[in-house]
Amino acid sequence: MQLPDKNGYFGEFGGKFIPETLSVCLEELTASYHKIKRDRGFLKEFNYLLKNYAHRPTILYFAANLSRLLSMKIYFKREDLLHTGAHKINNSLGQALLAKYMGKKRVIAETGAGQHGVAVATASALLGLECNIYMGEEDIHRQSMNVLRMKMLGAEVIPVKTGSRTLKDACNEAFRDWVTNVRNTYYLLGSVVGPHPYPMLVRDFQSVIGKESRRQILKQESRLPDYLLACVGGGSNAIGLFYPFYQDKKVKFIGVEAAGFGLNSLHSASLVKGELGVFQGSRSFVLQDYFGQIQNAHSIAPGLDYPGVGPEHSFYKSVKRAEYVAVGDDQAVEGFKLLSETEGIIPALETSHAVAYLKPLSKKNKGSLVIVCLSGRGDKDLDIISKYKTEYGRSDKEIRGKK
Amino acid sequence: MRLEEKFEQLKLEGRKAFIAYVPYGFPDIKLTKEICLRLQDSGVDIIELGIPFSDPLADGPIIQRATSAALQKGANIEKCFISLSQMLKSLKIPVVLMTYYNPIYRYGLKKFFLKMKQLGVTAVTVVDLPLEESKEYIELARNFDIETVFFATPTTSKQRLVKIVRQSRGFLYYISVTGITGPRNLQYSPLIKYIKQIKSISKIPVCVGFGIHSRAQIKKICSFSDGVIVGSSIVRFIEDNYQKSNFLDRLQSYVKSLLLNNV
């Protein structure tokens, strides 16, 4: 079975729910993508950039200390070691190159944590494209380092003051810009969400994560892993890791969403707690109220703070190919510290959700072989962590003092 | 009255349609009813009533603000139907419901059309439901005899246009610009060209919306189309004036000042 089908559906999920103005542009994008996918010049240039600019392949690192601690065999796919510090660069280089091949001079993008924004600004600087990044005002405060990076790279960062002033609103603004400037502008969407062909296109550019991991684990362990583990906001690093293992039915997929303040409070767990809806271009699970109004999400990790999720994940959930769980802010902060202290690797807060789930997973799976997608590095989050208070209202320093 | 009948009547009278857009629940639910009645009294031909959605990605700042205010006032699809059932006792001009797809999807497509049918609201248009995703929507609308208004835009190819007009009922909503809703200057020559193209393939009335805010624009556009849709400007007028005394009278004279037949 080919996923998605020609109308952009993964089973009953996906599609193209967009204003008429964008219809022709999405058709054009789909056609261009199918063309360059087989274009030798494009592939040569893309692979050259992945290797020599982004620094691929990334290593598959065996985490000996953490493995000993949790009695599992844990490997990390080190996307945090890529240029700009997260998996986002894989997709940004691919799409920016596509934009260039399509003759577009201007690129726009939305960003939450700023990692996608930085990756787009980077690719635009490299390829000589004008770059505008939409970012929620709330996130601009939370991730100021990334804002400075984007500006340094020559991008204009446009603050979004509507709605919850986070990722979903940045996405709305990017769509509004695109509807207005559609003829000369390329919308470089950062996750496997939005209307067809984006969920397919972003997945394809990110599936290098899973392809390399599969090859590497077979070489290092002479077998396939028992589990693949990745955090899910929109879901691009997770799909990138999962998709190349889709046919390996014995490999179990676990996507970790953000439970934020808790699943009965504000959170971002669209797959675990959301319901079927049509949001930002596709049919998928979404956090919404009884009347179909989209609800505000929350996560300590700005990159997961999104009420929707990629349609391919909704499909994996509905056919039970993947399991989705949720991890709250507190646990994520624990995961952040756990990896930093045991392995000397500071993960992004987004990634920390996947790290945090290793503990509960290890309880019933001693000896299992697990690959975790270490989707990004955590330098950007040190500010959030240092200000973070636990639910008991004690600062981190106070807790440490009592140890 | 159905849109189809309305346009026949307008044709006989040699007039063009003035369609006024207002979001349901703005500035509040009670005032919406009075606003709609005043629009009718002002001489508006058709009311386009927006059911608010939290993420209106085709709308500019004016309608975004109004929508979010309406949601805060508790506007939703069920209350909208309740208000309509009361309003329609005195509202004799056609009402077109306009919304994004998710509120309808959640309500249930069939239930939505059934409710419209029961109330006697005959037309609907959905911003983010392009033709490709409309199969079930069109089938059900036909079953319930609901008129489906679709959009065409400057980026719509001729091939698509042919398919779109075939599924359009009532009128075709032509979006004047590539962009979001909100007042702006318009260029007429490309607009004239597009409308001619549509007229060459179909007899369906074509009304132009997005950006329209002045009587001069309306006069010009009505010279080559079948009518206009005015949204953001009316919404902004409401926003600026609803707290003032004699608001409804002010609204009525503002809308009258835009109408061509009230010189």
XYZ file of C-alpha atoms in Angstrom:
666
model
C 0.000 0.000 0.000
C 1.264 3.422 -0.902
C 1.035 6.107 1.747
C -0.367 8.628 1.224
C -2.687 7.872 -1.722
C -2.824 10.274 -4.649
C -5.301 12.513 -2.850
C -3.001 12.838 0.121
C -4.813 10.405 2.436
C -3.318 8.016 4.962
C -6.397 5.855 5.402
C -9.045 8.381 6.454
C -6.482 10.962 7.598
C -4.877 13.822 5.691
C -6.296 15.533 2.613
C -6.202 19.164 1.528
C -8.600 21.355 3.487
C -7.461 24.774 2.352
C -8.884 27.973 0.858
C -9.308 27.866 -2.904
C -6.463 30.352 -3.472
C -3.941 27.747 -2.343
C -5.324 24.826 -4.357
C -3.331 25.508 -7.464
C -0.167 26.156 -5.448
C -0.418 22.826 -3.685
C -0.935 21.121 -7.034
C 2.142 22.896 -8.343
C 4.128 21.911 -5.246
C 3.081 18.268 -5.542
C 4.018 18.141 -9.224
C 7.381 19.840 -8.617
C 8.169 17.477 -5.782
C 7.419 14.370 -7.838
C 9.655 15.745 -10.545
C 12.677 16.590 -8.394
C 12.374 13.327 -6.486
C 13.718 11.647 -9.602
C 15.962 14.493 -10.735
C 19.623 13.457 -10.539
C 20.890 17.014 -10.217
C 18.603 17.719 -7.287
C 19.388 14.485 -5.478
C 23.108 14.963 -5.971
C 22.990 18.492 -4.567
C 20.719 17.480 -1.674
C 22.878 14.527 -0.666
C 25.998 16.643 -0.966
C 24.521 19.207 1.424
C 23.311 16.568 3.893
C 26.788 15.084 4.053
C 29.075 18.092 3.827
C 26.937 20.848 5.263
C 24.527 19.245 7.734
C 27.029 16.568 8.771
C 25.256 13.325 7.946
C 25.208 10.453 8.641
C 24.726 11.076 12.339
C 26.040 8.443 14.708
C 23.935 5.831 16.459
C 25.325 6.105 19.951
C 25.203 3.294 22.514
C 24.385 4.850 25.886
C 26.225 2.454 28.195
C 25.555 4.259 31.472
C 21.858 4.743 30.913
C 21.554 1.179 29.600
C 23.120 -0.153 32.799
C 20.876 2.049 34.930
C 17.652 0.931 33.227
C 18.680 -2.638 32.282
C 17.985 -2.131 28.592
C 20.159 -1.668 25.554
C 19.634 1.970 24.642
C 20.885 3.652 21.504
C 20.478 7.312 20.623
C 20.217 8.522 17.065
C 22.212 11.719 17.440
C 20.278 14.277 15.358
C 21.384 16.820 17.963
C 24.846 16.692 16.404
C 23.635 18.075 13.087
C 24.455 21.589 11.997
C 22.034 23.953 13.830
C 21.465 21.296 16.498
C 18.291 19.449 15.521
C 16.710 17.170 12.912
C 14.874 20.174 11.424
C 17.777 20.906 9.078
C 17.090 17.698 7.048
C 13.695 18.990 5.970
C 14.741 22.630 5.641
C 17.599 21.874 3.270
C 15.374 19.607 1.179
C 12.521 22.079 0.896
C 14.697 25.173 0.470
C 16.418 23.420 -2.403
C 13.001 22.517 -3.821
C 11.964 26.173 -3.519
C 15.067 27.168 -5.450
C 14.367 24.602 -8.173
C 10.801 25.981 -8.387
C 12.202 29.470 -8.926
C 10.767 30.948 -5.707
C 12.782 33.813 -4.268
C 11.155 34.140 -0.882
C 10.682 31.561 1.844
C 8.359 31.799 4.839
C 8.039 29.467 7.802
C 6.428 29.074 11.206
C 8.412 28.108 14.254
C 7.676 27.079 17.826
C 10.919 26.272 19.629
C 12.810 28.214 17.001
C 14.681 25.119 15.819
C 12.780 24.969 12.557
C 13.095 28.728 12.181
C 16.847 28.536 12.654
C 17.096 25.654 10.182
C 15.081 27.571 7.563
C 17.081 30.760 8.144
C 20.263 28.718 7.735
C 19.180 27.020 4.521
C 17.943 30.360 3.159
C 21.256 32.056 3.913
C 23.088 29.218 2.206
C 20.883 29.186 -0.883
C 20.368 32.927 -1.209
C 16.642 33.076 -0.416
C 14.802 35.889 1.335
C 13.489 34.516 4.625
C 10.612 35.530 6.932
C 9.870 33.517 10.071
C 6.576 33.703 11.973
C 6.943 33.043 15.681
C 4.447 33.401 18.523
C 5.229 36.192 20.949
C 5.120 33.749 23.849
C 7.756 31.566 22.158
C 9.901 34.581 21.307
C 10.227 35.145 25.042
C 10.790 31.477 25.817
C 13.435 30.887 23.159
C 15.240 34.176 22.819
C 18.549 32.581 21.879
C 17.038 31.095 18.742
C 15.493 34.458 17.826
C 18.963 36.011 17.915
C 20.320 33.183 15.801
C 17.646 33.647 13.133
C 18.293 37.371 12.983
C 22.042 36.793 12.754
C 21.387 34.524 9.789
C 19.615 37.348 7.979
C 16.019 36.247 8.546
C 13.250 38.568 9.593
C 11.403 37.258 12.660
C 7.781 38.398 12.684
C 6.090 38.232 16.118
C 2.606 36.709 16.135
C 0.287 38.312 18.643
C -2.951 36.491 17.907
C -4.556 33.575 19.742
C -2.334 31.707 22.173
C 0.724 33.397 20.622
C 2.430 30.041 20.077
C 3.052 27.583 17.245
C -0.505 27.144 15.966
C -0.962 30.886 15.593
C 2.425 31.241 13.896
C 1.183 28.581 11.485
C -2.058 30.526 10.808
C -0.051 33.681 10.079
C 2.289 31.830 7.731
C -0.769 30.530 5.836
C -2.164 34.068 5.625
C 1.131 35.338 4.240
C 1.203 32.475 1.751
C -2.357 33.118 0.548
C -1.332 36.729 -0.036
C 2.077 36.243 -1.663
C 1.556 32.874 -3.196
C 3.086 33.604 -6.575
C 6.649 34.343 -5.440
C 6.680 32.706 -2.013
C 7.452 29.201 -0.846
C 5.925 28.084 2.452
C 8.486 25.855 4.150
C 6.375 23.939 6.657
C 8.393 22.394 9.464
C 6.482 19.284 10.420
C 4.454 16.418 8.968
C 1.251 18.451 9.318
C -0.751 20.753 7.038
C -2.397 19.945 3.706
C -1.073 17.365 1.227
C 1.713 17.200 0.023
C 3.428 18.543 3.170
C 2.975 15.484 5.428
C 4.477 13.311 2.674
C 7.211 15.708 1.657
C 8.459 16.391 5.187
C 8.331 12.684 6.023
C 10.400 11.841 2.965
C 13.044 14.423 3.817
C 13.138 13.232 7.442
C 13.152 9.504 6.728
C 16.925 9.674 6.393
C 16.841 9.340 10.207
C 15.214 5.902 10.078
C 17.112 4.701 7.031
C 20.469 5.373 8.665
C 19.327 3.975 12.014
C 18.187 0.741 10.409
C 21.502 0.249 8.628
C 23.504 1.195 11.717
C 21.667 -1.002 14.199
C 21.968 -3.992 11.884
C 25.687 -3.360 11.693
C 26.185 -2.718 15.405
C 23.792 -5.286 16.879
C 23.156 -7.611 13.943
C 19.435 -7.334 14.572
C 16.523 -4.947 14.434
C 15.521 -3.081 17.580
C 12.523 -4.029 19.752
C 11.414 -0.432 20.178
C 11.700 2.905 18.453
C 11.033 5.854 20.693
C 10.533 9.491 19.696
C 8.752 12.599 20.898
C 5.703 13.792 18.946
C 4.512 17.368 18.549
C 3.594 17.626 14.891
C 5.601 14.446 14.610
C 8.380 14.923 12.067
C 11.314 13.370 13.917
C 9.140 10.432 14.954
C 7.859 9.747 11.437
C 11.414 10.177 10.136
C 12.559 7.406 12.462
C 9.478 5.144 12.202
C 8.647 5.181 8.516
C 11.658 3.188 7.179
C 10.803 0.444 9.718
C 7.129 0.374 8.707
C 7.352 -3.091 7.135
C 9.404 -4.519 10.028
C 6.324 -5.547 11.946
C 8.266 -6.797 14.969
C 9.730 -3.364 15.628
C 7.359 -1.519 17.947
C 6.909 2.230 17.599
C 6.238 4.469 20.581
C 5.466 8.155 20.117
C 5.677 10.321 23.232
C 3.422 13.356 23.380
C 3.495 16.173 25.887
C 1.091 15.809 28.826
C 2.011 19.348 29.924
C 0.345 20.161 33.264
C -1.491 16.822 33.078
C -3.958 15.111 30.750
C -6.935 16.589 32.576
C -5.414 20.039 32.439
C -3.564 21.904 29.679
C -1.478 19.582 27.500
C -0.486 18.855 23.910
C -1.431 15.194 23.621
C -3.537 15.253 20.440
C -3.238 11.511 19.774
C -3.779 10.382 23.349
C -6.628 12.762 24.205
C -7.701 14.545 21.007
C -10.584 13.842 18.677
C -10.932 13.646 14.936
C -11.145 17.041 13.294
C -10.060 19.189 10.382
C -7.357 21.648 11.338
C -4.747 23.592 9.353
C -5.282 21.672 6.170
C -5.747 18.062 7.157
C -8.043 15.631 8.907
C -6.322 14.247 11.971
C -6.601 14.071 15.740
C -6.813 17.503 17.305
C -7.486 19.113 20.672
C -10.885 20.735 20.335
C -14.049 21.469 22.251
C -17.554 20.100 21.695
C -18.243 22.715 19.015
C -15.090 22.113 17.020
C -13.142 25.101 18.292
C -9.435 24.354 18.508
C -8.133 24.447 22.052
C -4.917 25.914 23.326
C -2.175 23.407 23.923
C 0.508 23.560 26.561
C 3.909 22.012 26.972
C 7.076 23.156 28.660
C 8.701 22.242 25.333
C 7.766 24.963 22.848
C 8.253 22.574 19.921
C 5.531 20.250 21.227
C 3.101 23.033 22.143
C 0.658 22.334 19.296
C -2.984 21.112 19.358
C -2.729 19.075 16.143
C -0.628 16.178 14.889
C 0.484 14.777 11.546
C -2.145 12.635 9.769
C 0.268 9.739 9.299
C 0.549 9.398 13.074
C -3.241 9.347 13.346
C -3.179 6.565 10.781
C -0.493 4.597 12.675
C -2.606 4.949 15.793
C -5.822 3.831 14.127
C -4.238 0.712 12.577
C -2.303 0.107 15.810
C 1.076 0.248 14.077
C 2.298 2.645 16.754
C 1.481 3.284 20.370
C 1.223 6.831 21.681
C 1.784 7.848 25.264
C 2.161 11.159 27.062
C 4.725 12.535 29.474
C 4.212 15.682 31.566
C 6.358 18.767 32.133
C 7.824 17.477 35.396
C 8.827 14.119 33.945
C 10.319 15.828 30.898
C 12.493 17.981 33.119
C 13.594 14.787 34.908
C 14.437 13.225 31.551
C 16.422 16.311 30.631
C 18.505 15.965 33.774
C 18.801 12.194 33.553
C 20.444 12.233 30.146
C 22.639 15.189 31.017
C 23.914 13.548 34.179
C 24.289 9.941 33.039
C 25.608 10.442 29.520
C 26.869 14.016 29.406
C 24.377 14.864 26.661
C 21.997 17.795 27.147
C 18.846 17.012 25.123
C 16.220 19.470 23.899
C 13.150 19.645 26.149
C 11.112 18.165 23.284
C 13.435 15.154 23.112
C 13.456 14.916 26.923
C 9.864 13.639 26.723
C 11.093 10.560 24.845
C 14.027 10.158 27.244
C 11.659 10.340 30.220
C 9.551 7.477 28.869
C 12.558 5.120 28.987
C 12.029 4.623 32.712
C 8.429 3.352 32.580
C 9.295 1.374 29.434
C 12.194 -0.355 31.164
C 9.957 -1.734 33.921
C 8.465 -4.470 31.750
C 11.129 -4.672 29.080
C 14.414 -5.536 30.714
C 17.026 -6.405 28.127
C 15.114 -4.839 25.223
C 16.934 -3.088 22.417
C 15.699 0.482 21.999
C 16.529 3.309 19.614
C 15.593 6.796 20.791
C 15.611 9.677 18.361
C 17.674 12.363 20.037
C 16.023 14.983 17.884
C 17.765 18.094 19.200
C 20.179 19.531 21.672
C 19.127 21.416 24.784
C 21.262 24.560 24.931
C 18.211 26.571 23.922
C 16.298 25.289 26.968
C 18.742 26.056 29.771
C 16.868 29.242 30.536
C 13.534 27.429 30.899
C 15.111 24.705 33.033
C 16.829 27.129 35.370
C 13.540 28.936 35.965
C 11.486 25.793 36.253
C 9.939 25.077 39.591
C 8.612 21.690 40.518
C 4.988 21.164 41.380
C 5.874 21.647 45.044
C 7.037 25.123 44.271
C 10.668 24.478 45.144
C 13.384 25.604 42.822
C 15.836 23.127 41.426
C 18.585 24.554 43.569
C 16.615 23.999 46.762
C 15.983 20.356 45.893
C 19.624 19.781 45.157
C 20.621 21.435 48.413
C 18.537 18.869 50.325
C 20.012 15.840 48.569
C -36.230 32.823 -0.209
C -33.576 30.881 -2.095
C -30.531 32.594 -3.583
C -31.618 31.444 -7.002
C -34.957 33.237 -6.668
C -33.294 36.304 -5.219
C -30.971 36.655 -8.184
C -33.867 36.193 -10.602
C -35.741 38.918 -8.820
C -32.699 41.222 -8.894
C -32.298 40.581 -12.587
C -35.898 41.540 -13.264
C -35.422 44.715 -11.269
C -32.135 45.435 -13.058
C -30.256 45.542 -9.778
C -27.031 44.060 -8.429
C -26.736 42.131 -5.176
C -25.381 43.739 -2.047
C -24.311 40.963 0.305
C -23.343 41.903 3.851
C -21.140 39.649 5.949
C -21.423 39.682 9.731
C -20.010 37.185 12.226
C -22.590 35.533 14.454
C -22.165 36.572 18.087
C -20.336 39.834 17.427
C -20.365 42.073 19.360
C -22.737 39.745 21.181
C -25.482 37.260 20.447
C -28.391 39.576 21.151
C -27.047 42.381 18.980
C -26.398 40.028 16.063
C -30.152 39.574 15.666
C -30.797 43.289 15.665
C -27.891 43.922 13.320
C -29.265 41.426 10.798
C -32.709 43.039 10.897
C -31.197 46.483 10.416
C -29.165 45.223 7.477
C -32.440 44.073 5.944
C -34.045 47.441 6.650
C -31.064 49.196 5.062
C -31.758 47.437 1.792
C -29.153 44.676 1.923
C -30.148 41.863 -0.441
C -28.480 38.885 1.204
C -26.881 38.298 4.604
C -23.817 36.147 4.921
C -23.708 34.994 8.519
C -20.356 33.713 9.746
C -20.235 30.910 12.291
C -17.067 31.728 14.261
C -14.066 29.404 14.175
C -11.046 29.674 16.457
C -8.474 29.578 13.654
C -9.765 31.599 10.698
C -6.748 31.335 8.431
C -8.250 33.121 5.441
C -9.290 36.151 7.472
C -7.507 39.419 8.169
C -7.171 41.162 11.541
C -10.655 42.769 11.592
C -12.594 39.533 11.208
C -10.086 37.664 13.390
C -10.779 40.090 16.232
C -14.534 39.885 15.761
C -14.457 36.107 15.611
C -12.494 35.717 18.770
C -14.741 38.241 20.551
C -17.782 36.252 19.402
C -16.300 33.020 20.741
C -15.661 34.699 24.058
C -19.304 35.724 24.140
C -20.179 32.062 23.836
C -21.156 31.941 20.179
C -21.319 28.454 18.706
C -23.099 26.543 15.981
C -26.019 25.422 18.187
C -26.712 28.902 19.499
C -26.451 30.207 15.957
C -29.261 27.888 14.875
C -31.367 28.921 17.865
C -30.898 32.610 17.050
C -31.684 31.956 13.406
C -34.950 30.255 14.276
C -35.978 33.454 16.080
C -34.561 35.865 13.506
C -36.123 34.187 10.525
C -39.584 35.186 11.717
C -38.785 38.730 10.618
C -35.850 38.208 8.284
C -37.162 37.775 4.762
C -33.960 38.142 2.759
C -31.841 35.031 2.103
C -29.164 34.025 4.603
C -25.976 32.249 3.545
C -24.102 30.520 6.340
C -20.355 30.885 6.094
C -17.815 29.025 8.177
C -14.715 26.875 8.260
C -15.106 23.133 7.973
C -14.293 21.904 11.485
C -17.360 23.293 13.302
C -19.616 21.623 10.707
C -17.563 18.434 10.735
C -17.908 18.167 14.495
C -21.615 18.990 14.406
C -22.118 16.334 11.747
C -22.587 17.174 8.097
C -25.960 15.492 7.763
C -27.297 16.954 10.983
C -26.097 20.380 9.823
C -27.949 20.254 6.520
C -31.033 18.808 8.154
C -31.071 21.668 10.636
C -30.677 24.216 7.840
C -33.517 22.621 5.936
C -35.792 22.657 8.990
C -35.052 26.330 9.611
C -35.372 27.335 5.993
C -31.797 28.546 5.600
C -30.983 27.503 2.078
C -27.352 28.296 1.357
C -23.902 27.642 2.770
C -20.268 28.269 1.932
C -17.187 26.768 3.590
C -13.888 28.613 3.385
C -11.500 25.677 3.661
C -13.435 23.020 1.790
C -12.139 22.987 -1.780
C -13.836 20.922 -4.462
C -11.534 17.903 -3.982
C -12.772 17.400 -0.419
C -16.424 18.181 -1.150
C -17.830 14.936 -2.491
C -19.924 13.957 0.519
C -20.752 17.597 1.251
C -22.170 18.135 -2.229
C -24.139 14.881 -2.225
C -25.765 15.657 1.099
C -26.416 19.280 0.183
C -28.252 18.142 -2.942
C -30.325 15.688 -0.915
C -31.417 18.453 1.416
C -31.782 20.965 -1.383
C -29.165 23.313 0.078
C -27.420 25.756 -2.255
C -23.621 25.355 -2.224
C -21.651 28.538 -2.838
C -18.067 27.863 -3.951
C -15.099 30.168 -4.397
C -12.986 31.060 -7.384
C -9.837 33.157 -7.079
C -7.206 34.764 -9.297
C -5.123 31.583 -8.962
C -7.944 29.247 -10.050
C -7.083 27.648 -13.376
C -9.657 27.413 -16.154
C -9.817 23.636 -15.704
C -10.711 23.996 -12.048
C -13.083 26.840 -12.783
C -15.150 24.625 -15.065
C -15.519 22.049 -12.284
C -16.220 24.673 -9.626
C -19.035 26.431 -11.487
C -20.634 23.067 -12.174
C -21.011 22.459 -8.420
C -21.909 26.040 -7.474
C -25.482 26.941 -6.631
C -26.938 30.379 -5.923
C -23.884 32.358 -6.956
C -20.160 31.985 -7.429
C -18.070 33.835 -4.850
C -15.190 35.427 -6.684
C -12.309 36.449 -4.399
C -10.935 39.705 -5.784
C -7.318 39.227 -4.725
C -4.839 36.602 -3.662
C -4.987 37.346 0.028
C -6.992 37.469 3.194
C -10.099 39.472 4.042
C -9.760 43.191 4.773
C -10.197 46.576 3.072
C -7.724 47.369 0.285
C -7.384 48.981 -3.123
C -8.383 46.779 -6.016
C -7.150 46.553 -9.582
C -10.072 46.315 -11.939
C -8.594 45.177 -15.231
C -7.546 41.663 -14.124
C -10.847 41.408 -12.259
C -12.843 42.244 -15.395
C -10.880 39.654 -17.328
C -11.564 36.892 -14.796
C -15.266 37.672 -14.543
C -15.532 37.605 -18.340
C -13.884 34.219 -18.356
C -16.381 32.893 -15.815
C -19.281 34.388 -17.758
C -18.045 32.664 -20.908
C -18.457 29.247 -19.326
C -21.475 29.658 -17.065
C -24.656 31.589 -16.470
C -24.317 31.477 -12.700
C -24.364 34.912 -11.007
C -20.871 36.014 -9.970
C -20.404 38.168 -6.864
C -17.085 39.678 -5.841
C -15.757 39.785 -2.304
C -12.586 40.597 -0.286
C -11.190 44.104 0.022
C -14.378 45.985 -0.867
C -14.959 49.027 1.332
C -16.133 52.025 -0.682
C -19.144 53.032 -2.707
C -16.893 53.880 -5.645
C -15.469 50.348 -5.663
C -18.938 48.865 -5.386
C -20.215 50.933 -8.272
C -17.312 49.932 -10.466
C -17.449 46.218 -9.602
C -21.219 46.061 -10.061
C -20.743 47.348 -13.598
C -19.196 44.027 -14.633
C -20.452 41.516 -12.042
C -23.721 40.496 -10.387
C -22.966 41.902 -6.970
C -20.569 42.444 -4.111
C -19.888 40.963 -0.697
C -18.854 43.512 1.919
C -17.458 42.062 5.138
C -14.552 43.602 7.016
C -15.695 47.205 6.535
C -19.091 46.511 8.071
C -17.481 44.493 10.860
C -15.089 47.349 11.570
C -17.971 49.798 11.633
C -19.715 47.620 14.189
C -16.528 47.310 16.219
C -16.017 51.081 16.281
C -19.615 52.057 16.974
C -21.553 49.432 18.876
C -20.974 51.109 22.217
C -22.173 54.478 20.983
C -25.739 55.695 21.308
C -28.044 55.085 18.373
C -25.648 52.423 17.135
C -28.242 50.638 15.007
C -29.316 53.869 13.320
C -25.691 54.698 12.624
C -25.156 51.250 11.164
C -28.204 51.634 8.976
C -27.047 54.940 7.553
C -23.518 53.607 7.029
C -24.766 50.614 5.078
C -27.177 52.810 3.127
C -24.263 55.032 2.136
C -22.676 52.031 0.444
C -25.777 50.924 -1.445
C -26.097 51.903 -5.065
C -29.864 52.192 -5.056
C -30.033 54.777 -2.317
C -28.678 57.876 -3.978
